[in-house]
Structure formats: C-alpha cells, structure tokens
Amino acid sequence: MTKSKARITAIGSYVPEKRLTNYDLEKMVETNDEWIVQRTGIKERRITRKDEFTSDISYKAVRNLMERYDKTVDDVDLIIVCTLTPDYKTPSVSSMLQAKLGIKNTGAMDLNVACAGFTYGLYVANGLITSGLNKKVLVVGAETLSKITDYTDRTTCILFGDGAGAVLVEYDEQNPSFISTHLGSEGEGGKHLYSTNLSNSMNGEDIIGNGCIVQNGREVYKWAVKTVPKGMQSVMGNVNMELEEVDWFVPHSANLRMIESICEKSSFPIEQTLYSLVDYGNTSSATIPLSLDMAVREGKIKNGQKLLLYGFGGGLAHAGLLITWTV
C-alpha cells in the first residue's frame, strides 16, 4: 500500500450505565449464566435508555477523547461514524454528531459494514489523509444493538450490547500509524447474519422481516474461523512481516470461543489478544475501539507496539489493519 501519512492521536469510549447480566437474562429466556459463559465468554452487556441513541453515545465517546487527550475537534474536516443502528435512516449519525459537537466546517458520513465497520472506517480515514484530501478525521464505532435485538430469541439476545469508541486520525508524515491492510467480502453469505429494512427477501429467499438481528451462528462461526486467519496472513504478507512481530491482536469481539479458534488456527497466542466482550458483549462496530481503550486504560498497550486489528461479520465483510500504536 502507499506509505501512510496518517496517525492515530487520541482515543475515547463510552458505554451506557445500565447493565444486563447473564442472571438478568435467566429471567427473560430459557438460559443460564454457565451456559452463556461456556459458549460465548460474555458475562454482561450495557444497554441504552429508551431515549438514548447512537448519536448520543457517539458524542459521549468523543467528549471522553477530548477530555483525556486535551484535544479540540473544531478543525476536524471529516466525521465518519461506523454503525448499523443509526438514529434515523436520514439524517446520518455523523451529521447529528457534527451538530452536537458544534463543528462548523466538516464533512459527515455514516459507514455501515456492521462488525467490520471500525476497521473499514480507519481504512477510509487513512486513505483520505494519505491522499491529501483531508487533514483531521474523527472515526467513531458506535452501536445501540439492544434496540434491534429480539429478547425472546435465546440464541441472539445473549450476545448483543451497546457502546461507542472514537479515535482521532491526523496528518503526520513523520510518524504514521498505518502499515498494511486487507479487505474482503462474501455477500453470498449475507443471509447468515442480517437485519431487514426495505426488502424481506435475499437472493430469492424469504427472510424474517421484523427488523431485529437474525443470525445463523454456526455458519458465521465457520466462515470467520476460515476467513480471518487467511486475512491475517495477507495483512502481514503485504509488508513481508510475520505474525510473531505483532504485539497485540485485536479482533472483533463476537464470541470468545470464535476468537480462541481464530488464534488456534493462526497460531497466535490468546494471551496477546485483546477483547471487550466479557463486560460489554458483542457491540458490533464498537468492539474493537472498546477493546483498544480498555487496554490503554489498563496500561497494556505501549507506544511503538504493533497491533493487528481485524473486523469481521455482517456482509459477510471483513477488514484487517496492521498499525503502530502512536497515541
């Protein structure tokens, strides 16, 4: 890839106050804490209030970034919000966020690549800054999945939660963050993970049209465990580096058993893998920034370390990025 001129300079996050524990779910559907932990690794998730939406939690994540790193966003020239749960079909979450932040001169766009959203957002931000089109881009991964979760479906309601993470990406030719990328999509598998909108059929087959998330967990699991390790090798192979040179692997926090299988298949140590699902569940495009920020707060990630981020899910789309941590 073209030598990057973009640097990640700050990170922030926000999760709603309300907790939904496995014990709470025991009262709602036929399940139990031991079963959920054994199959997913998830202990609890955060849930937005009825009047709290994706633009609200995006704003709080950006405010957190600004306060912790003493950053201003007045000169941000593009906002990218990665989400599959926008407040409205239009206006976009990014436009709502622009208004909440009071930024006068910025572009705004939403990016829907579901669970791969945040890695795609970083890919786009790096490309725009490296090309010279933009100088300072805000990338947010935010979801209110609880609003499209069917709490009578015991196979999906145990998985999903709400949360938001944000990073600032700025022009820096001397100290760029981005090293290598790899993108892919297998749309023919889209029927295995979807939420309906205008159409109630896909590739000639009828699908359930209630607007909630529908997932064939077995098929998504098989696809991810086959696809992600190959993608990881592609990211590293692009720059003739080995996985052993990666300090931290940060996959989409879908399911701990899935992450363990990906690590096993790619021979990457689980001890050097960051995930946010234990406390927050699967927050789709927010899982990777939440994982990163948790590790930053815990002092795990050090400047100069190499991180391999890999988003995968609905689409079925996926994206991997090798970065140097430069915050």
mmCIF file of C-alpha atoms in Angstrom:
data_model
loop_
_atom_site.group_PDB
_atom_site.id
_atom_site.type_symbol
_atom_site.label_atom_id
_atom_site.label_comp_id
_atom_site.label_asym_id
_atom_site.label_seq_id
_atom_site.Cartn_x
_atom_site.Cartn_y
_atom_site.Cartn_z
ATOM 1 C CA MET A 1 0.000 0.000 0.000
ATOM 2 C CA THR A 2 1.026 3.654 -0.401
ATOM 3 C CA LYS A 3 3.109 4.874 2.527
ATOM 4 C CA SER A 4 0.714 6.256 5.114
ATOM 5 C CA LYS A 5 0.687 9.888 6.193
ATOM 6 C CA ALA A 6 -1.985 9.384 8.863
ATOM 7 C CA ARG A 7 -1.557 8.973 12.597
ATOM 8 C CA ILE A 8 -3.991 7.937 15.332
ATOM 9 C CA THR A 9 -3.541 10.620 18.002
ATOM 10 C CA ALA A 10 -6.299 10.052 20.587
ATOM 11 C CA ILE A 11 -8.921 7.536 21.717
ATOM 12 C CA GLY A 12 -12.087 7.678 23.812
ATOM 13 C CA SER A 13 -15.052 5.493 24.662
ATOM 14 C CA TYR A 14 -18.425 5.399 26.346
ATOM 15 C CA VAL A 15 -20.801 2.655 27.490
ATOM 16 C CA PRO A 16 -24.308 3.151 28.908
ATOM 17 C CA GLU A 17 -24.832 2.831 32.664
ATOM 18 C CA LYS A 18 -27.434 0.055 32.611
ATOM 19 C CA ARG A 19 -26.041 -3.473 32.885
ATOM 20 C CA LEU A 20 -27.778 -6.580 31.537
ATOM 21 C CA THR A 21 -26.150 -9.576 33.228
ATOM 22 C CA ASN A 22 -26.478 -13.248 32.400
ATOM 23 C CA TYR A 23 -28.550 -13.598 35.572
ATOM 24 C CA ASP A 24 -30.950 -10.953 34.253
ATOM 25 C CA LEU A 25 -31.305 -12.943 31.023
ATOM 26 C CA GLU A 26 -32.133 -16.092 33.021
ATOM 27 C CA LYS A 27 -35.386 -14.333 33.996
ATOM 28 C CA MET A 28 -36.190 -13.442 30.364
ATOM 29 C CA VAL A 29 -35.429 -16.563 28.306
ATOM 30 C CA GLU A 30 -34.524 -20.198 28.884
ATOM 31 C CA THR A 31 -30.793 -19.864 29.546
ATOM 32 C CA ASN A 32 -28.303 -19.638 32.418
ATOM 33 C CA ASP A 33 -25.031 -17.933 33.284
ATOM 34 C CA GLU A 34 -22.907 -21.084 32.995
ATOM 35 C CA TRP A 35 -24.305 -21.903 29.526
ATOM 36 C CA ILE A 36 -23.715 -18.356 28.232
ATOM 37 C CA VAL A 37 -20.165 -18.084 29.605
ATOM 38 C CA GLN A 38 -19.237 -21.544 28.359
ATOM 39 C CA ARG A 39 -20.404 -20.816 24.806
ATOM 40 C CA THR A 40 -19.583 -17.112 24.421
ATOM 41 C CA GLY A 41 -17.377 -15.861 27.281
ATOM 42 C CA ILE A 42 -19.854 -12.986 27.874
ATOM 43 C CA LYS A 43 -20.870 -12.099 31.444
ATOM 44 C CA GLU A 44 -22.786 -8.860 30.903
ATOM 45 C CA ARG A 45 -23.578 -6.136 28.405
ATOM 46 C CA ARG A 46 -24.580 -2.455 28.571
ATOM 47 C CA ILE A 47 -27.995 -1.244 27.424
ATOM 48 C CA THR A 48 -29.023 2.275 26.332
ATOM 49 C CA ARG A 49 -32.052 4.028 27.772
ATOM 50 C CA LYS A 50 -35.181 4.252 25.592
ATOM 51 C CA ASP A 51 -34.354 7.885 24.817
ATOM 52 C CA GLU A 52 -30.606 7.279 24.241
ATOM 53 C CA PHE A 53 -29.453 6.663 20.669
ATOM 54 C CA THR A 54 -26.291 6.058 18.634
ATOM 55 C CA SER A 55 -25.611 9.781 18.125
ATOM 56 C CA ASP A 56 -25.825 10.321 21.906
ATOM 57 C CA ILE A 57 -23.283 7.646 22.826
ATOM 58 C CA SER A 58 -21.036 8.675 19.906
ATOM 59 C CA TYR A 59 -20.977 12.205 21.309
ATOM 60 C CA LYS A 60 -20.061 10.941 24.783
ATOM 61 C CA ALA A 61 -17.204 8.830 23.375
ATOM 62 C CA VAL A 62 -15.801 11.857 21.509
ATOM 63 C CA ARG A 63 -16.152 14.040 24.635
ATOM 64 C CA ASN A 64 -14.199 11.385 26.547
ATOM 65 C CA LEU A 65 -11.439 11.503 23.890
ATOM 66 C CA MET A 66 -11.271 15.305 24.017
ATOM 67 C CA GLU A 67 -11.072 15.482 27.794
ATOM 68 C CA ARG A 68 -8.445 12.766 28.231
ATOM 69 C CA TYR A 69 -6.105 13.962 25.484
ATOM 70 C CA ASP A 70 -6.825 17.702 25.654
ATOM 71 C CA LYS A 71 -7.875 17.648 22.008
ATOM 72 C CA THR A 72 -10.044 20.080 20.085
ATOM 73 C CA VAL A 73 -12.300 18.904 17.253
ATOM 74 C CA ASP A 74 -13.158 22.353 15.867
ATOM 75 C CA ASP A 75 -10.809 21.759 12.912
ATOM 76 C CA VAL A 76 -11.926 18.182 12.119
ATOM 77 C CA ASP A 77 -12.636 18.142 8.374
ATOM 78 C CA LEU A 78 -14.478 14.800 8.200
ATOM 79 C CA ILE A 79 -16.564 12.722 10.611
ATOM 80 C CA ILE A 80 -17.010 9.011 9.876
ATOM 81 C CA VAL A 81 -19.467 7.131 12.079
ATOM 82 C CA CYS A 82 -19.405 3.353 11.617
ATOM 83 C CA THR A 83 -22.769 1.891 12.636
ATOM 84 C CA LEU A 84 -25.644 -0.372 11.609
ATOM 85 C CA THR A 85 -28.003 1.208 14.150
ATOM 86 C CA PRO A 86 -28.434 4.856 13.090
ATOM 87 C CA ASP A 87 -30.940 7.061 14.934
ATOM 88 C CA TYR A 88 -32.681 7.687 11.586
ATOM 89 C CA LYS A 89 -32.437 6.478 8.002
ATOM 90 C CA THR A 90 -31.574 10.135 7.373
ATOM 91 C CA PRO A 91 -30.072 12.412 8.668
ATOM 92 C CA SER A 92 -26.959 10.373 9.359
ATOM 93 C CA VAL A 93 -25.487 9.794 12.815
ATOM 94 C CA SER A 94 -22.380 11.652 11.650
ATOM 95 C CA SER A 95 -24.436 14.749 10.823
ATOM 96 C CA MET A 96 -26.183 14.564 14.193
ATOM 97 C CA LEU A 97 -22.749 14.215 15.842
ATOM 98 C CA GLN A 98 -21.445 17.229 13.911
ATOM 99 C CA ALA A 99 -24.315 19.289 15.294
ATOM 100 C CA LYS A 100 -23.800 18.051 18.873
ATOM 101 C CA LEU A 101 -20.080 18.907 18.677
ATOM 102 C CA GLY A 102 -20.728 22.269 17.021
ATOM 103 C CA ILE A 103 -18.150 21.730 14.270
ATOM 104 C CA LYS A 104 -18.863 24.285 11.531
ATOM 105 C CA ASN A 105 -16.723 23.152 8.598
ATOM 106 C CA THR A 106 -16.660 19.391 8.270
ATOM 107 C CA GLY A 107 -17.958 16.624 6.055
ATOM 108 C CA ALA A 108 -20.026 13.873 7.651
ATOM 109 C CA MET A 109 -20.839 10.342 6.553
ATOM 110 C CA ASP A 110 -22.000 7.056 8.041
ATOM 111 C CA LEU A 111 -20.357 3.781 7.093
ATOM 112 C CA ASN A 112 -22.296 0.544 7.522
ATOM 113 C CA VAL A 113 -20.047 -2.507 7.413
ATOM 114 C CA ALA A 114 -21.579 -3.981 10.567
ATOM 115 C CA CYS A 115 -18.949 -5.662 12.745
ATOM 116 C CA ALA A 116 -16.125 -4.734 10.344
ATOM 117 C CA GLY A 117 -17.204 -1.076 10.429
ATOM 118 C CA PHE A 118 -14.456 0.364 12.602
ATOM 119 C CA THR A 119 -11.606 -1.222 10.618
ATOM 120 C CA TYR A 120 -13.208 -0.019 7.381
ATOM 121 C CA GLY A 121 -13.577 3.453 8.913
ATOM 122 C CA LEU A 122 -9.876 3.567 9.760
ATOM 123 C CA TYR A 123 -9.043 2.301 6.260
ATOM 124 C CA VAL A 124 -11.042 5.159 4.701
ATOM 125 C CA ALA A 125 -9.593 7.781 7.068
ATOM 126 C CA ASN A 126 -6.042 6.670 6.309
ATOM 127 C CA GLY A 127 -6.707 6.726 2.558
ATOM 128 C CA LEU A 128 -8.242 10.203 2.584
ATOM 129 C CA ILE A 129 -5.499 11.725 4.729
ATOM 130 C CA THR A 130 -2.667 9.984 2.868
ATOM 131 C CA SER A 131 -4.103 11.198 -0.453
ATOM 132 C CA GLY A 132 -4.119 14.776 0.845
ATOM 133 C CA LEU A 133 -7.900 15.209 0.708
ATOM 134 C CA ASN A 134 -8.298 15.505 4.482
ATOM 135 C CA LYS A 135 -6.147 16.519 7.450
ATOM 136 C CA LYS A 136 -8.086 15.537 10.577
ATOM 137 C CA VAL A 137 -10.721 12.799 10.667
ATOM 138 C CA LEU A 138 -12.878 11.608 13.547
ATOM 139 C CA VAL A 139 -13.664 7.873 13.308
ATOM 140 C CA VAL A 140 -16.389 6.524 15.588
ATOM 141 C CA GLY A 141 -17.647 2.968 16.019
ATOM 142 C CA ALA A 142 -20.997 3.065 17.838
ATOM 143 C CA GLU A 143 -23.998 0.777 18.186
ATOM 144 C CA THR A 144 -27.293 0.540 20.046
ATOM 145 C CA LEU A 145 -27.884 -3.098 19.165
ATOM 146 C CA SER A 146 -30.289 -3.586 22.077
ATOM 147 C CA LYS A 147 -32.830 -1.633 20.021
ATOM 148 C CA ILE A 148 -32.812 -4.286 17.267
ATOM 149 C CA THR A 149 -32.350 -7.380 19.448
ATOM 150 C CA ASP A 150 -35.172 -9.908 19.836
ATOM 151 C CA TYR A 151 -35.243 -10.641 23.575
ATOM 152 C CA THR A 152 -37.376 -13.750 23.000
ATOM 153 C CA ASP A 153 -34.615 -15.354 20.855
ATOM 154 C CA ARG A 154 -32.261 -17.096 23.265
ATOM 155 C CA THR A 155 -29.604 -17.629 20.579
ATOM 156 C CA THR A 156 -29.064 -13.909 19.829
ATOM 157 C CA CYS A 157 -30.258 -11.927 22.876
ATOM 158 C CA ILE A 158 -27.374 -13.266 24.978
ATOM 159 C CA LEU A 159 -24.818 -11.735 22.594
ATOM 160 C CA PHE A 160 -25.512 -8.088 21.895
ATOM 161 C CA GLY A 161 -24.870 -4.868 23.790
ATOM 162 C CA ASP A 162 -24.451 -1.127 23.263
ATOM 163 C CA GLY A 163 -21.343 1.065 23.291
ATOM 164 C CA ALA A 164 -19.167 3.543 21.426
ATOM 165 C CA GLY A 165 -15.488 4.179 20.767
ATOM 166 C CA ALA A 166 -13.784 7.032 18.909
ATOM 167 C CA VAL A 167 -10.337 7.838 17.571
ATOM 168 C CA LEU A 168 -8.827 10.941 16.032
ATOM 169 C CA VAL A 169 -6.742 10.412 12.892
ATOM 170 C CA GLU A 170 -4.472 13.309 11.858
ATOM 171 C CA TYR A 171 -1.990 14.125 9.098
ATOM 172 C CA ASP A 172 1.543 13.148 10.174
ATOM 173 C CA GLU A 173 4.052 12.216 7.501
ATOM 174 C CA GLN A 174 6.871 11.605 10.005
ATOM 175 C CA ASN A 175 5.093 9.277 12.444
ATOM 176 C CA PRO A 176 2.246 7.445 10.647
ATOM 177 C CA SER A 177 0.223 4.656 12.276
ATOM 178 C CA PHE A 178 -0.832 2.558 9.287
ATOM 179 C CA ILE A 179 1.414 -0.200 7.900
ATOM 180 C CA SER A 180 -0.732 -2.694 5.961
ATOM 181 C CA THR A 181 -4.370 -3.518 5.147
ATOM 182 C CA HIS A 182 -6.554 -6.267 3.731
ATOM 183 C CA LEU A 183 -10.265 -6.112 2.795
ATOM 184 C CA GLY A 184 -12.788 -8.695 1.699
ATOM 185 C CA SER A 185 -16.474 -9.570 1.419
ATOM 186 C CA GLU A 186 -18.560 -12.658 0.722
ATOM 187 C CA GLY A 187 -22.034 -11.258 0.081
ATOM 188 C CA GLU A 188 -23.454 -14.647 -0.813
ATOM 189 C CA GLY A 189 -23.262 -15.429 2.923
ATOM 190 C CA GLY A 190 -25.251 -12.325 3.873
ATOM 191 C CA LYS A 191 -28.306 -14.444 4.691
ATOM 192 C CA HIS A 192 -26.493 -15.869 7.712
ATOM 193 C CA LEU A 193 -26.461 -12.527 9.572
ATOM 194 C CA TYR A 194 -28.950 -9.774 8.802
ATOM 195 C CA SER A 195 -31.496 -7.240 9.991
ATOM 196 C CA THR A 196 -34.266 -6.446 7.480
ATOM 197 C CA ASN A 197 -35.068 -2.990 6.157
ATOM 198 C CA LEU A 198 -36.897 -2.441 2.853
ATOM 199 C CA SER A 199 -36.677 -5.965 1.430
ATOM 200 C CA ASN A 200 -37.939 -9.182 3.006
ATOM 201 C CA SER A 201 -36.067 -11.461 0.624
ATOM 202 C CA MET A 202 -32.393 -12.038 -0.136
ATOM 203 C CA ASN A 203 -31.054 -13.727 -3.256
ATOM 204 C CA GLY A 204 -34.558 -15.048 -3.970
ATOM 205 C CA GLU A 205 -35.085 -16.465 -0.468
ATOM 206 C CA ASP A 206 -37.604 -15.138 2.064
ATOM 207 C CA ILE A 207 -36.107 -13.747 5.269
ATOM 208 C CA ILE A 208 -37.677 -12.790 8.599
ATOM 209 C CA GLY A 209 -38.821 -9.193 8.319
ATOM 210 C CA ASN A 210 -39.106 -7.978 11.897
ATOM 211 C CA GLY A 211 -36.137 -5.594 11.792
ATOM 212 C CA CYS A 212 -34.296 -7.457 14.557
ATOM 213 C CA ILE A 213 -30.946 -9.196 14.185
ATOM 214 C CA VAL A 214 -31.187 -12.726 12.794
ATOM 215 C CA GLN A 215 -28.103 -14.926 12.871
ATOM 216 C CA ASN A 216 -27.135 -18.449 11.883
ATOM 217 C CA GLY A 217 -24.361 -18.661 14.464
ATOM 218 C CA ARG A 218 -22.926 -21.939 13.208
ATOM 219 C CA GLU A 219 -22.444 -20.648 9.642
ATOM 220 C CA VAL A 220 -20.973 -17.303 10.759
ATOM 221 C CA TYR A 221 -18.599 -19.157 13.093
ATOM 222 C CA LYS A 222 -17.399 -21.460 10.295
ATOM 223 C CA TRP A 223 -16.899 -18.501 7.931
ATOM 224 C CA ALA A 224 -14.966 -16.399 10.463
ATOM 225 C CA VAL A 225 -12.655 -19.206 11.583
ATOM 226 C CA LYS A 226 -11.847 -19.990 7.937
ATOM 227 C CA THR A 227 -11.577 -16.390 6.668
ATOM 228 C CA VAL A 228 -9.891 -14.358 9.413
ATOM 229 C CA PRO A 229 -6.657 -16.389 9.781
ATOM 230 C CA LYS A 230 -6.131 -16.155 5.985
ATOM 231 C CA GLY A 231 -6.794 -12.408 6.145
ATOM 232 C CA MET A 232 -4.309 -12.008 8.992
ATOM 233 C CA GLN A 233 -1.652 -13.695 6.853
ATOM 234 C CA SER A 234 -2.495 -11.388 3.929
ATOM 235 C CA VAL A 235 -2.113 -8.262 6.088
ATOM 236 C CA MET A 236 1.322 -9.406 7.259
ATOM 237 C CA GLY A 237 2.408 -10.799 3.875
ATOM 238 C CA ASN A 238 1.760 -7.454 2.173
ATOM 239 C CA VAL A 239 4.731 -5.991 4.060
ATOM 240 C CA ASN A 240 6.812 -9.183 4.437
ATOM 241 C CA MET A 241 6.265 -9.360 8.190
ATOM 242 C CA GLU A 242 5.456 -12.339 10.397
ATOM 243 C CA LEU A 243 2.665 -12.666 12.951
ATOM 244 C CA GLU A 244 5.361 -13.094 15.607
ATOM 245 C CA GLU A 245 6.159 -9.385 15.150
ATOM 246 C CA VAL A 246 2.647 -8.393 16.297
ATOM 247 C CA ASP A 247 2.424 -7.293 19.953
ATOM 248 C CA TRP A 248 -1.370 -7.351 20.217
ATOM 249 C CA PHE A 249 -4.139 -8.929 18.124
ATOM 250 C CA VAL A 250 -7.445 -7.019 18.385
ATOM 251 C CA PRO A 251 -10.252 -8.963 16.660
ATOM 252 C CA HIS A 252 -13.935 -8.088 16.608
ATOM 253 C CA SER A 253 -15.299 -9.277 19.980
ATOM 254 C CA ALA A 254 -18.056 -11.506 18.652
ATOM 255 C CA ASN A 255 -17.620 -14.579 20.801
ATOM 256 C CA LEU A 256 -14.672 -15.761 22.888
ATOM 257 C CA ARG A 257 -14.849 -19.318 21.503
ATOM 258 C CA MET A 258 -14.613 -17.894 17.983
ATOM 259 C CA ILE A 259 -11.591 -15.758 18.951
ATOM 260 C CA GLU A 260 -9.919 -18.797 20.550
ATOM 261 C CA SER A 261 -10.461 -20.814 17.346
ATOM 262 C CA ILE A 262 -9.042 -17.976 15.196
ATOM 263 C CA CYS A 263 -5.986 -17.738 17.457
ATOM 264 C CA GLU A 264 -5.506 -21.506 17.386
ATOM 265 C CA LYS A 265 -5.794 -21.678 13.601
ATOM 266 C CA SER A 266 -3.399 -18.744 13.088
ATOM 267 C CA SER A 267 -1.008 -19.913 15.864
ATOM 268 C CA PHE A 268 -1.331 -16.551 17.603
ATOM 269 C CA PRO A 269 -1.217 -16.551 21.430
ATOM 270 C CA ILE A 270 -4.566 -15.797 23.085
ATOM 271 C CA GLU A 271 -2.578 -14.069 25.869
ATOM 272 C CA GLN A 272 -1.665 -11.318 23.383
ATOM 273 C CA THR A 273 -5.257 -10.896 22.203
ATOM 274 C CA LEU A 274 -7.491 -8.021 23.334
ATOM 275 C CA TYR A 275 -11.279 -8.287 23.556
ATOM 276 C CA SER A 276 -14.133 -6.358 25.191
ATOM 277 C CA LEU A 277 -16.910 -8.962 25.131
ATOM 278 C CA VAL A 278 -16.716 -10.202 28.740
ATOM 279 C CA ASP A 279 -18.139 -6.955 30.170
ATOM 280 C CA TYR A 280 -19.792 -5.435 27.075
ATOM 281 C CA GLY A 281 -20.902 -8.339 24.866
ATOM 282 C CA ASN A 282 -20.871 -8.058 21.078
ATOM 283 C CA THR A 283 -21.185 -4.340 20.263
ATOM 284 C CA SER A 284 -20.528 -4.802 16.509
ATOM 285 C CA SER A 285 -18.518 -1.836 15.151
ATOM 286 C CA ALA A 286 -17.731 -0.665 18.712
ATOM 287 C CA THR A 287 -15.977 -3.824 19.942
ATOM 288 C CA ILE A 288 -12.514 -3.006 18.578
ATOM 289 C CA PRO A 289 -12.279 0.601 19.847
ATOM 290 C CA LEU A 290 -13.683 -0.557 23.213
ATOM 291 C CA SER A 291 -11.040 -3.314 23.366
ATOM 292 C CA LEU A 292 -8.309 -0.827 22.492
ATOM 293 C CA ASP A 293 -9.430 1.725 25.056
ATOM 294 C CA MET A 294 -9.744 -0.877 27.812
ATOM 295 C CA ALA A 295 -6.146 -1.944 27.119
ATOM 296 C CA VAL A 296 -4.960 1.683 27.066
ATOM 297 C CA ARG A 297 -6.601 2.357 30.440
ATOM 298 C CA GLU A 298 -5.071 -0.830 31.870
ATOM 299 C CA GLY A 299 -1.608 0.153 30.629
ATOM 300 C CA LYS A 300 -1.252 -2.885 28.360
ATOM 301 C CA ILE A 301 -0.646 -1.081 25.052
ATOM 302 C CA LYS A 302 2.630 0.838 24.790
ATOM 303 C CA ASN A 303 3.628 3.391 22.165
ATOM 304 C CA GLY A 304 5.563 1.860 19.291
ATOM 305 C CA GLN A 305 3.893 -1.541 19.624
ATOM 306 C CA LYS A 306 2.449 -3.294 16.568
ATOM 307 C CA LEU A 307 -1.285 -4.047 16.650
ATOM 308 C CA LEU A 308 -3.249 -6.200 14.219
ATOM 309 C CA LEU A 309 -6.907 -5.116 14.161
ATOM 310 C CA TYR A 310 -9.413 -7.399 12.418
ATOM 311 C CA GLY A 311 -13.116 -6.693 11.970
ATOM 312 C CA PHE A 312 -15.497 -9.307 10.541
ATOM 313 C CA GLY A 313 -19.222 -10.007 10.456
ATOM 314 C CA GLY A 314 -22.383 -8.890 8.650
ATOM 315 C CA GLY A 315 -21.960 -8.643 4.930
ATOM 316 C CA LEU A 316 -20.172 -11.017 5.217
ATOM 317 C CA ALA A 317 -17.413 -8.396 5.158
ATOM 318 C CA HIS A 318 -14.026 -8.272 6.837
ATOM 319 C CA ALA A 319 -11.028 -5.944 7.125
ATOM 320 C CA GLY A 320 -7.620 -6.197 8.754
ATOM 321 C CA LEU A 321 -5.187 -3.403 9.601
ATOM 322 C CA LEU A 322 -1.637 -3.558 10.911
ATOM 323 C CA ILE A 323 -0.850 -0.368 12.818
ATOM 324 C CA THR A 324 1.833 1.088 15.058
ATOM 325 C CA TRP A 325 0.319 2.488 18.262
ATOM 326 C CA THR A 326 1.171 6.192 18.252
ATOM 327 C CA VAL A 327 -1.282 7.773 20.701
#
